[in-house]
XYZ file of C-alpha atoms in Angstrom:
757
model
C -60.844 11.504 7.881
C -61.693 12.397 11.455
C -65.023 13.841 10.288
C -66.147 11.021 8.015
C -64.934 7.977 9.972
C -67.464 8.235 12.872
C -70.307 8.459 10.323
C -69.461 5.258 8.447
C -71.939 2.397 8.733
C -71.022 -1.086 9.899
C -70.672 -2.611 6.367
C -68.455 0.319 5.304
C -66.099 -0.322 8.208
C -66.158 -4.077 7.569
C -65.287 -3.637 3.900
C -62.539 -1.134 4.718
C -61.062 -3.482 7.322
C -61.007 -6.359 4.827
C -59.238 -4.172 2.258
C -56.764 -3.041 4.943
C -55.978 -6.696 5.639
C -55.326 -7.417 1.946
C -53.413 -4.124 1.444
C -54.193 -4.136 -2.285
C -56.813 -6.435 -3.846
C -58.953 -6.843 -6.898
C -62.703 -6.483 -6.807
C -63.223 -10.263 -7.005
C -60.665 -10.991 -4.261
C -62.308 -8.534 -1.889
C -65.808 -9.816 -2.670
C -64.677 -13.421 -2.113
C -63.084 -12.540 1.236
C -66.348 -10.940 2.387
C -68.499 -13.761 1.023
C -70.364 -11.346 -1.244
C -69.955 -12.916 -4.657
C -73.657 -13.160 -5.517
C -77.180 -12.495 -4.300
C -78.221 -9.807 -1.850
C -74.760 -9.686 -0.284
C -73.283 -8.862 -3.713
C -75.712 -5.961 -4.118
C -74.862 -4.758 -0.614
C -71.174 -5.087 -1.417
C -71.504 -2.939 -4.537
C -73.513 -0.281 -2.687
C -71.034 -0.200 0.230
C -68.017 0.004 -2.071
C -69.593 2.888 -3.966
C -70.259 4.711 -0.684
C -66.566 4.442 0.261
C -65.518 5.600 -3.196
C -67.836 8.613 -2.941
C -65.966 9.577 0.239
C -62.589 9.109 -1.545
C -61.615 6.445 0.978
C -61.274 3.702 -1.670
C -60.291 4.008 -5.313
C -59.363 1.756 -8.221
C -56.172 2.051 -10.285
C -55.759 1.339 -13.983
C -55.135 -2.388 -13.329
C -58.427 -2.868 -11.506
C -56.776 -3.057 -8.094
C -58.523 -1.419 -5.127
C -56.570 0.860 -2.808
C -57.459 2.169 0.662
C -56.604 5.621 2.009
C -53.543 5.352 4.230
C -55.060 7.190 7.238
C -58.032 4.813 7.224
C -55.683 1.807 7.098
C -54.132 2.974 10.376
C -57.498 2.648 12.122
C -56.777 -1.082 12.710
C -53.645 -2.426 14.375
C -54.337 -5.920 13.009
C -57.287 -5.908 10.563
C -59.281 -9.155 10.662
C -56.787 -10.407 13.239
C -54.093 -10.611 10.527
C -50.496 -9.469 10.594
C -48.626 -7.659 7.818
C -48.180 -9.357 4.414
C -45.153 -11.525 3.720
C -43.381 -8.966 1.543
C -43.458 -6.428 4.344
C -42.319 -8.852 7.037
C -39.361 -10.080 4.956
C -38.323 -6.659 3.632
C -35.399 -6.540 6.081
C -34.160 -10.056 5.381
C -30.945 -10.616 3.475
C -30.728 -12.304 0.085
C -29.035 -15.349 1.638
C -31.833 -15.779 4.173
C -34.415 -15.657 1.394
C -32.370 -18.148 -0.606
C -32.331 -20.619 2.258
C -36.131 -20.367 2.600
C -36.579 -21.027 -1.128
C -34.220 -23.979 -0.929
C -36.331 -25.528 1.853
C -39.416 -25.008 -0.318
C -37.743 -26.416 -3.431
C -38.409 -23.234 -5.403
C -35.855 -21.786 -7.801
C -36.220 -18.038 -8.497
C -35.684 -16.442 -11.888
C -32.545 -14.714 -10.598
C -30.461 -14.806 -7.442
C -30.972 -11.187 -6.542
C -32.913 -10.277 -3.405
C -35.881 -8.748 -5.258
C -36.426 -11.856 -7.383
C -36.076 -14.179 -4.404
C -38.571 -12.160 -2.381
C -41.018 -12.088 -5.320
C -40.728 -15.866 -5.722
C -41.396 -16.411 -2.019
C -44.430 -14.075 -2.061
C -45.794 -15.872 -5.149
C -45.286 -19.252 -3.476
C -47.207 -18.339 -0.312
C -49.781 -16.260 -2.175
C -51.372 -19.466 -3.475
C -53.626 -20.953 -0.723
C -53.433 -24.427 -2.302
C -49.619 -24.456 -2.140
C -49.655 -23.270 1.476
C -52.189 -25.959 2.436
C -50.106 -28.648 0.706
C -46.941 -27.450 2.422
C -48.552 -27.424 5.879
C -49.947 -30.912 5.295
C -46.329 -32.157 5.121
C -45.331 -30.395 8.354
C -44.782 -32.213 11.667
C -47.796 -32.567 13.931
C -46.540 -29.974 16.412
C -46.017 -27.481 13.575
C -49.496 -28.037 12.130
C -51.118 -27.509 15.520
C -49.054 -24.366 16.096
C -49.871 -22.897 12.675
C -53.572 -23.723 12.967
C -53.738 -22.006 16.354
C -51.805 -18.942 15.229
C -53.927 -18.537 12.085
C -57.096 -17.976 14.137
C -55.843 -15.591 16.782
C -54.838 -11.958 16.595
C -51.089 -11.359 16.329
C -49.226 -10.459 19.488
C -47.979 -6.902 19.441
C -44.276 -6.334 20.047
C -45.191 -3.726 22.640
C -46.021 -6.520 25.089
C -42.377 -7.673 25.114
C -40.113 -5.821 27.496
C -37.452 -3.845 25.706
C -34.131 -5.609 25.766
C -35.614 -9.047 26.535
C -34.965 -11.466 23.630
C -37.385 -14.213 22.780
C -36.561 -17.728 23.937
C -35.312 -20.163 21.334
C -38.102 -21.533 19.175
C -39.136 -25.142 19.509
C -38.816 -27.675 16.712
C -42.357 -27.033 15.457
C -41.868 -23.283 15.153
C -38.379 -23.638 13.676
C -39.752 -25.774 10.826
C -42.270 -23.032 9.941
C -39.678 -20.228 10.245
C -37.289 -21.996 7.850
C -40.005 -22.071 5.162
C -41.398 -18.535 5.636
C -44.678 -19.639 7.214
C -43.611 -17.719 10.302
C -41.212 -14.777 10.325
C -38.994 -13.901 13.249
C -37.375 -10.565 13.953
C -33.765 -10.652 12.803
C -32.718 -9.385 16.254
C -34.887 -12.113 17.841
C -37.126 -9.701 19.712
C -40.815 -10.514 20.143
C -42.819 -13.529 18.962
C -42.641 -15.014 15.486
C -45.219 -13.410 13.178
C -47.502 -15.129 10.676
C -47.885 -13.378 7.292
C -51.422 -12.425 6.303
C -51.332 -14.648 3.188
C -50.454 -17.700 5.265
C -53.133 -17.025 7.891
C -55.845 -16.600 5.229
C -54.780 -19.785 3.486
C -54.893 -21.783 6.737
C -58.326 -20.424 7.668
C -59.659 -22.177 4.585
C -61.724 -21.211 1.567
C -64.964 -21.429 3.568
C -63.857 -18.686 5.977
C -65.119 -15.186 5.197
C -64.594 -11.887 6.890
C -67.650 -10.515 8.742
C -69.891 -8.478 6.451
C -73.386 -7.249 7.336
C -74.741 -5.312 4.359
C -78.383 -5.567 5.497
C -79.443 -3.546 8.565
C -81.217 -5.347 11.422
C -84.966 -5.542 11.172
C -86.965 -3.083 13.250
C -90.403 -4.304 14.220
C -92.876 -1.486 13.618
C -96.450 -0.611 14.464
C -98.769 1.876 12.728
C -98.816 5.379 14.233
C -100.455 8.546 13.009
C -98.875 11.967 12.844
C -101.394 13.367 15.318
C -100.602 10.610 17.822
C -96.897 11.325 17.529
C -97.444 15.057 18.011
C -99.734 14.477 20.995
C -97.185 12.199 22.689
C -94.319 14.591 21.926
C -96.315 17.530 23.292
C -97.033 15.714 26.565
C -93.370 14.729 26.972
C -92.039 18.194 26.144
C -94.528 19.895 28.471
C -93.542 17.583 31.325
C -89.834 18.133 30.689
C -90.271 21.906 30.461
C -92.024 21.858 33.842
C -89.251 19.682 35.311
C -86.639 22.065 33.928
C -88.304 25.058 35.576
C -88.499 23.162 38.875
C -84.915 21.856 38.820
C -83.371 25.183 37.863
C -85.575 26.976 40.381
C -84.223 24.715 43.135
C -80.635 25.341 41.983
C -81.218 29.096 41.894
C -82.689 29.135 45.413
C -80.154 26.729 46.985
C -77.077 26.271 44.757
C -75.848 22.653 44.900
C -72.428 21.975 46.376
C -69.621 20.559 44.232
C -67.534 17.549 45.187
C -63.824 18.008 45.822
C -63.174 15.800 42.789
C -65.562 17.946 40.731
C -69.222 17.749 39.781
C -72.479 17.390 41.719
C -72.624 14.200 43.745
C -75.426 11.713 44.340
C -76.548 13.355 47.600
C -77.092 16.751 45.981
C -78.767 15.163 42.953
C -81.142 13.346 45.291
C -81.911 16.605 47.125
C -82.660 18.420 43.874
C -84.811 15.523 42.659
C -86.877 15.485 45.863
C -87.370 19.252 45.809
C -88.266 19.308 42.095
C -90.205 16.019 42.289
C -88.558 14.318 39.328
C -86.292 11.312 38.744
C -82.510 11.276 38.448
C -82.232 11.140 34.649
C -84.365 14.294 34.081
C -82.343 16.075 36.783
C -79.038 15.137 35.116
C -80.424 16.019 31.699
C -81.593 19.467 32.835
C -78.337 20.237 34.662
C -76.084 19.280 31.746
C -78.216 21.062 29.133
C -78.576 24.169 31.300
C -74.835 24.278 31.935
C -74.128 23.982 28.203
C -76.645 26.777 27.537
C -74.949 29.058 30.082
C -77.811 29.027 32.604
C -75.638 27.434 35.316
C -71.970 28.035 36.087
C -69.408 26.949 38.641
C -68.961 29.464 41.454
C -66.287 28.298 43.904
C -67.547 25.150 45.610
C -71.107 25.676 44.305
C -72.996 25.599 41.011
C -75.122 28.713 40.789
C -77.553 30.274 38.336
C -76.237 32.950 35.998
C -77.739 36.199 34.777
C -78.810 34.325 31.636
C -81.027 32.152 33.847
C -83.049 35.184 34.935
C -83.641 36.080 31.277
C -84.522 32.458 30.473
C -86.955 32.202 33.388
C -88.973 35.130 32.015
C -89.500 33.511 28.580
C -92.419 31.447 27.369
C -92.192 27.652 27.916
C -91.663 27.030 24.183
C -88.656 29.337 24.082
C -87.288 27.893 27.328
C -87.599 24.365 26.001
C -85.998 25.238 22.641
C -82.887 26.531 24.440
C -82.459 23.278 26.377
C -83.256 21.081 23.362
C -80.594 22.746 21.199
C -78.071 22.419 24.018
C -78.846 18.686 24.400
C -78.459 18.090 20.659
C -74.881 19.420 20.704
C -73.772 18.060 24.107
C -70.329 16.372 23.760
C -71.226 13.834 26.467
C -73.973 11.472 27.603
C -75.919 13.380 30.292
C -77.849 10.287 31.369
C -74.660 8.383 32.183
C -74.971 7.794 35.934
C -72.746 4.708 36.391
C -69.198 3.882 35.339
C -67.923 0.510 34.142
C -67.624 -0.620 37.783
C -71.229 0.314 38.596
C -70.234 3.268 40.781
C -72.263 6.471 40.746
C -70.908 9.294 38.581
C -71.358 12.965 39.472
C -73.162 15.376 37.171
C -71.384 18.401 35.658
C -68.062 16.635 36.302
C -66.357 18.202 33.276
C -65.864 14.931 31.383
C -63.614 15.060 28.287
C -65.432 15.735 25.000
C -66.974 12.604 23.514
C -67.590 12.825 19.757
C -69.022 9.288 19.855
C -71.805 10.526 22.172
C -72.797 13.209 19.666
C -72.774 10.677 16.826
C -74.933 8.316 18.878
C -77.506 11.048 19.502
C -77.642 12.070 15.849
C -77.591 8.451 14.692
C -80.555 7.520 16.888
C -82.875 9.999 15.203
C -81.417 9.027 11.817
C -82.225 5.385 12.614
C -85.813 6.221 13.571
C -86.231 8.340 10.431
C -85.481 5.257 8.269
C -88.840 3.755 9.232
C -91.635 4.093 6.668
C -94.054 6.986 7.045
C -96.838 6.187 9.485
C -94.757 3.531 11.264
C -93.039 3.567 14.668
C -90.668 1.133 16.338
C -92.527 -1.406 18.447
C -89.585 -1.686 20.877
C -86.878 0.838 21.650
C -84.300 -1.970 21.783
C -84.755 -2.397 18.009
C -83.766 1.229 17.466
C -80.639 0.625 19.558
C -79.675 -2.362 17.409
C -80.218 -0.323 14.229
C -78.083 2.463 15.688
C -75.242 -0.026 16.233
C -75.413 -0.812 12.511
C -75.586 2.850 11.462
C -72.934 4.202 13.882
C -70.713 1.317 15.017
C -68.153 3.778 16.441
C -70.715 5.584 18.625
C -70.074 5.328 22.359
C -72.410 3.194 24.466
C -72.892 3.586 28.208
C -71.781 0.694 30.444
C -75.021 1.000 32.438
C -77.245 0.099 29.442
C -78.797 -3.367 29.496
C -79.709 -2.991 25.797
C -77.790 -0.905 23.236
C -78.262 2.839 23.815
C -81.167 2.371 26.241
C -80.316 5.559 28.167
C -80.065 7.601 24.970
C -83.491 6.390 23.820
C -84.918 7.398 27.212
C -83.416 10.889 26.872
C -84.905 11.349 23.398
C -88.341 10.229 24.628
C -88.189 12.525 27.676
C -87.462 15.486 25.409
C -90.137 14.538 22.888
C -87.664 14.086 20.018
C -88.894 10.460 19.800
C -92.541 9.626 20.373
C -94.209 6.230 19.926
C -91.020 4.952 18.279
C -91.090 7.590 15.544
C -89.347 10.911 14.954
C -91.484 13.802 16.172
C -91.542 17.280 14.570
C -88.998 18.297 17.219
C -86.654 15.481 16.177
C -87.140 16.244 12.490
C -86.141 19.884 13.082
C -83.047 18.757 14.981
C -82.056 16.368 12.182
C -82.490 19.136 9.618
C -80.440 21.531 11.793
C -83.165 24.126 11.266
C -83.393 26.510 14.244
C -86.464 28.277 12.875
C -88.344 25.016 12.311
C -87.398 23.904 15.817
C -88.746 27.118 17.344
C -91.989 26.755 15.363
C -92.390 23.122 16.481
C -91.841 24.080 20.118
C -94.439 26.848 19.932
C -96.920 24.494 18.268
C -96.477 21.667 20.788
C -96.030 23.691 23.982
C -98.835 26.057 24.972
C -98.126 29.487 26.379
C -97.362 29.792 30.053
C -100.422 29.673 32.266
C -100.957 32.707 34.470
C -104.021 31.386 36.302
C -104.777 28.562 38.717
C -107.870 26.751 39.968
C -108.150 26.771 43.756
C -110.135 23.979 45.390
C -111.910 23.651 48.703
C -109.429 20.892 49.578
C -106.766 23.627 49.863
C -105.095 22.808 46.522
C -104.166 24.879 43.491
C -103.992 23.236 40.054
C -102.215 24.818 37.083
C -102.746 23.294 33.640
C -99.613 23.377 31.495
C -96.497 25.266 32.492
C -97.042 28.048 35.051
C -95.628 31.478 34.324
C -92.636 32.679 36.301
C -94.817 35.020 38.401
C -97.409 32.317 39.163
C -94.697 29.761 39.895
C -92.979 32.104 42.375
C -96.261 33.091 44.064
C -97.545 29.555 44.608
C -94.135 28.276 45.692
C -93.964 30.998 48.345
C -97.317 30.203 49.968
C -97.926 26.503 49.222
C -96.059 23.205 48.858
C -95.750 21.684 45.399
C -97.115 18.139 45.222
C -96.876 17.311 41.513
C -95.282 18.726 38.378
C -95.721 17.885 34.705
C -98.538 18.489 32.263
C -100.485 19.768 35.301
C -98.881 21.101 38.475
C -100.485 20.838 41.914
C -99.774 22.917 45.055
C -101.259 22.306 48.513
C -101.810 24.983 51.189
C -101.173 24.270 54.860
C -100.639 26.315 58.043
C -96.903 25.768 57.677
C -96.756 26.960 54.063
C -98.876 30.053 54.825
C -96.681 30.827 57.854
C -93.663 30.628 55.530
C -95.149 33.413 53.400
C -95.960 35.481 56.472
C -92.401 35.026 57.728
C -91.215 36.465 54.402
C -93.013 39.724 55.168
C -96.334 39.124 53.401
C -99.598 40.031 55.107
C -102.854 38.105 55.083
C -104.628 40.765 53.024
C -101.770 40.927 50.497
C -101.735 37.138 50.105
C -105.496 36.997 49.607
C -105.352 39.784 47.027
C -102.466 38.210 45.072
C -104.080 34.768 45.008
C -107.442 36.181 43.950
C -105.732 37.959 41.047
C -104.530 34.642 39.550
C -107.623 32.582 40.436
C -109.965 31.438 37.686
C -112.870 31.576 40.170
C -113.275 33.308 43.557
C -111.066 31.920 46.308
C -112.735 29.134 48.324
C -113.732 30.032 51.881
C -111.500 27.327 53.474
C -108.413 28.912 51.888
C -109.339 32.414 53.029
C -110.051 31.141 56.571
C -106.708 29.289 56.619
C -104.765 32.406 55.632
C -106.453 34.706 58.172
C -106.417 32.148 61.012
C -102.717 31.571 60.503
C -102.113 35.330 60.378
C -103.939 35.884 63.715
C -101.639 33.498 65.559
C -98.569 34.652 63.666
C -96.158 36.703 65.809
C -97.886 36.198 69.176
C -94.556 34.929 70.455
C -91.483 36.868 69.405
C -87.840 35.873 69.538
C -85.093 38.464 69.672
C -81.326 38.201 69.828
C -79.593 39.786 72.835
C -76.066 39.761 74.193
C -77.299 40.281 77.750
C -80.457 41.267 79.742
C -80.787 44.120 82.251
C -83.649 44.055 84.767
C -84.503 45.863 88.000
C -87.323 46.894 90.341
C -87.442 50.596 89.380
C -89.008 51.354 85.950
C -87.853 54.977 86.143
C -84.213 53.921 86.566
C -84.350 51.580 83.554
C -86.029 54.296 81.470
C -83.196 56.626 82.466
C -80.609 54.058 81.225
C -82.338 53.846 77.846
C -82.359 57.653 77.506
C -78.747 58.099 78.705
C -76.675 59.539 75.857
C -73.452 58.005 77.172
C -74.939 54.506 76.932
C -76.271 54.733 73.354
C -73.410 52.538 72.072
C -74.682 49.619 74.198
C -77.781 49.306 71.995
C -80.267 49.170 74.886
C -83.897 48.352 74.122
C -86.801 48.277 76.583
C -88.988 45.167 76.349
C -90.946 45.845 79.535
C -90.949 48.539 82.263
C -88.445 46.501 84.281
C -86.585 44.624 81.460
C -83.943 45.867 79.003
C -81.804 43.993 76.472
C -78.370 45.010 75.295
C -76.543 44.237 72.058
C -73.238 44.419 73.996
C -71.827 41.454 75.977
C -72.407 41.399 79.742
C -68.850 42.287 80.869
C -68.653 45.360 78.604
C -72.183 46.422 79.597
C -71.253 46.219 83.283
C -68.120 48.295 82.714
C -70.027 50.947 80.761
C -72.761 51.252 83.415
C -70.198 51.592 86.198
C -68.264 54.171 84.192
C -71.500 56.165 83.896
C -71.891 56.219 87.689
C -74.297 53.342 88.221
C -73.736 50.340 90.486
C -75.005 47.259 88.691
C -74.314 43.680 89.762
C -73.997 40.587 87.605
C -76.164 37.493 87.911
C -75.353 33.836 87.430
C -77.524 31.767 85.045
C -79.535 30.487 88.041
C -80.411 34.065 89.131
C -77.980 34.332 92.059
C -75.659 37.320 92.366
C -72.221 36.685 90.949
C -69.474 37.326 93.523
C -66.558 39.130 91.950
C -63.199 38.498 93.604
C -59.826 39.737 92.494
C -57.819 37.002 90.818
C -54.448 36.043 92.170
C -51.701 35.716 89.598
C -49.167 32.965 90.147
C -46.223 31.694 88.112
C -46.956 28.764 85.871
C -43.921 26.791 87.180
C -41.607 27.205 90.190
C -38.466 29.275 89.810
C -35.457 26.923 89.295
C -33.151 26.731 92.299
C -29.876 28.649 92.199
C -26.863 26.827 90.700
C -24.907 24.945 93.287
C -21.152 25.396 93.618
C -19.070 22.920 91.617
C -21.175 23.005 88.464
C -19.652 23.005 84.975
C -18.692 26.253 83.354
C -20.226 27.547 80.105
C -17.167 26.343 78.149
C -17.400 22.878 79.700
C -21.059 22.596 78.844
C -20.366 23.696 75.245
C -17.604 21.073 74.897
C -19.936 18.419 76.247
C -22.657 19.298 73.719
C -20.094 19.216 70.908
C -18.933 15.811 72.085
C -22.508 14.535 72.110
C -23.051 15.696 68.508
C -19.812 14.174 67.435
C -20.940 10.874 68.842
C -23.954 10.827 66.488
C -22.383 12.380 63.357
C -18.684 12.641 62.516
C -18.608 16.196 61.200
C -15.056 15.921 59.896
C -15.869 12.754 57.943
C -19.016 14.403 56.541
C -16.997 17.419 55.392
C -14.442 15.181 53.637
C -17.258 13.290 51.800
C -18.828 16.543 50.590
C -15.444 17.834 49.444
C -14.600 14.649 47.504
C -18.048 14.248 45.911
C -18.172 14.398 42.068
C -18.573 17.974 40.901
C -21.182 17.154 38.273
C -23.695 16.236 40.995
C -24.224 19.926 41.666
C -24.634 20.808 38.002
C -28.080 21.322 36.440
C -29.547 18.710 34.119
C -27.528 18.826 30.868
C -30.506 19.032 28.515
C -29.594 22.088 26.432
C -30.209 24.263 29.427
C -33.810 22.995 29.865
C -35.053 21.478 33.137
C -36.726 18.530 31.336
C -35.193 15.475 29.748
C -37.665 15.376 26.826
C -40.673 17.138 25.351
C -42.878 14.355 26.729
C -41.605 15.016 30.234
C -42.253 18.743 29.860
C -45.836 18.156 28.664
C -46.583 15.714 31.496
C -44.972 17.960 34.134
C -47.156 20.875 33.034
C -50.326 18.751 33.043
C -49.855 16.425 36.044
C -50.596 18.740 38.965
C -50.606 15.893 41.504
C -47.303 14.235 40.516
C -43.884 14.905 41.911
C -41.016 15.675 39.537
C -39.715 12.108 39.933
C -43.112 10.537 39.165
C -43.610 12.803 36.151
C -40.179 11.829 34.812
C -40.917 8.118 35.347
C -44.254 8.414 33.516
C -42.629 10.293 30.618
C -39.919 7.633 30.367
C -42.588 4.909 30.188
C -44.371 6.768 27.363
C -41.157 7.353 25.371
C -39.765 3.826 25.816
C -43.039 1.881 25.480
C -42.733 0.523 29.027
C -45.539 -0.697 31.231
C -46.282 1.392 34.318
C -48.463 1.223 37.444
C -50.390 4.342 38.489
C -52.571 5.448 41.372
C -55.650 6.970 39.717
C -58.594 8.938 41.153
C -61.704 8.395 39.014
C -64.437 10.993 38.405
C -66.534 9.231 41.074
C -63.821 10.050 43.635
C -62.669 6.442 44.140
C -58.958 5.631 44.040
C -57.676 2.619 42.107
C -54.258 1.192 41.259
C -53.914 0.201 37.598
C -51.161 -1.285 35.467
C -50.992 0.282 32.000
C -49.209 -0.570 28.773
C -49.258 0.711 25.193
C -49.134 4.293 26.439
C -50.069 7.075 23.998
C -49.877 10.696 25.140
C -52.628 13.058 23.975
C -52.384 15.829 26.558
C -54.232 16.355 28.793
C -55.185 12.678 28.370
C -53.296 9.400 28.340
C -54.563 6.508 26.195
C -53.407 3.085 27.386
C -54.294 -0.576 27.724
C -55.655 -1.077 31.271
C -54.766 -4.531 32.608
C -57.343 -4.154 35.415
C -60.228 -3.739 32.926
C -58.535 -5.699 30.109
C -59.519 -2.977 27.663
C -58.393 0.331 26.151
C -59.017 3.256 28.507
C -58.460 7.022 28.488
C -57.027 8.585 31.651
C -56.921 12.264 32.626
C -53.291 13.024 33.527
C -54.267 15.484 36.251
C -56.076 12.637 38.082
C -52.903 10.510 38.319
C -51.619 10.792 41.901
C -48.709 8.342 41.859
C -46.464 6.382 39.473
C -44.674 3.083 40.196
C -42.774 0.576 38.066
C -44.974 -2.178 36.681
């Protein structure tokens, strides 16, 4: 069930929901409810019903009645906004209560036993005409109440606080309860419930359940296979170049992780500027590379792994195939950059697995493959609408202005979609054929380029994806200006100096660049390299703990050659100047111990005067005790009296002695420290909750109570939310969020506080 449900189309879910509302129905009853008795809707109804039967989700018994698989029925709390049928709601009623309802209706059952009375009542309200005639005789207040209740979803009992009975019903509701049009709990908890038969009858014969058997129309334009391949090749080449750039930046300067987890907006912006690509490609590369094992968390950083070094040495087609396969199986939406509040989300945040994201990705290519051969979608928004019909349970991103806009952008960036049609890359992904995918990548992506064209304007242009060696060489001596189908580097005095600082020489740089040049190196580039090399190192900077200088070169040369002063690390910069790796005070002491008489200088060049320091007490010595002072015993009694004034120690001892003995006993839960299994699960998962808060949260889950939590989102922001309808699925908590007025999933480890609602 869990495998087939996300793959059901919209009409399949609509038909299943209608059958769940009717519980058991004939073919004609179900078709009438969906408004599919004839025409194209009837053909769509037959096709949809057969699809559900092929999946063994619906079957027909010997009497021609249709039945729905029980697990699928539980997918809807109130299908079509209807409550349970009358027979189920009145199953707990007594025979006398049923008899009184029949008496109000003027119906006499075949027998006075409970089963016959219940059957007579179900038959009475199962006829829409009888229900309509009965309601027509009701008071005005009752008719308005029933009409309103028939068109709204039933209230769930979970919204009523446990132990709080419902207020007495008004005259209008009481009239309906006495005749079985509304059913109240026999313990008078929760609102009165309207049976499904009654609600359908009051909605009228012209009301039909939603049913969309025909997919939305996708406007298409003619495209040729060569055009699709050309567009896919350009997109894949650009993405492969971006991937090399982004991962190269991460390998050289690993991005820092946020305290809440993931790579924040500042680091993403830094990587994007260095790699010269937008945010979505950066996020896409990071998530795919992490899934492929090229990046891994290392303390407070995300660093490249040994697998990255192997990947970097492969051809662009093989590099791209690794990332494309990782994207196809990603259990998340890598392009999701904003949450439902519009706040930025970090990348690589370790979001919980999202099966709906995978289904959306697979469904998008399936939607595009439905187009006729030689046709492509004129607008990507049409593919999003078709995807909603094909995969109604797929997860959409809150940042999308049109359905699945970010997902369509991802597929186009990777070349899986091109000109609104499925490319050979997308077809190989849909077929789950690794060999076909590798062949398509090799056909669309050329081999890595090992040569560059150097221009007189001090630029180097590489067509296609540069090889790892060429990429490293040009990055070391020039600044990258553009990346994509063609990459451009520009040389400058600063970039050449950077290579010289790394230990390269002018001759070595010229030789290495000439080896990868298509034509001889231009004269301006050679002049730039050698001119920069001539001025390189004319001024040198050295680290020193202190400087020694004097007027006698022979004396300073003697200090350098002195074996007893080798540990100072002396080095002669000039005949009268030495530097030492040892701080000034220790250098002075060592020179004096060796028999020399150095002096120290102040920063302004004056001689430092050394005077012996005088040591003085930090505070004056207290005066001697004067005669007449209190003795040690008197002072002790006085201190005891002062304590006794604040706390009565004797009274405190009596209270501790008389306290109930069971207060000191451990919790009496079969020797376990937890009151329930729920509490134990939450206590093991909620790292940021105290024992009291964990117990309060577990109690709310077990008792169906509402609760207020302090929650830290993946973006790092802290919010206070009131939750109800709690369902524990460790390490997650599913609940109705009153702040968002929607169902939400919360990570228990991100809950930092629990309060009563």
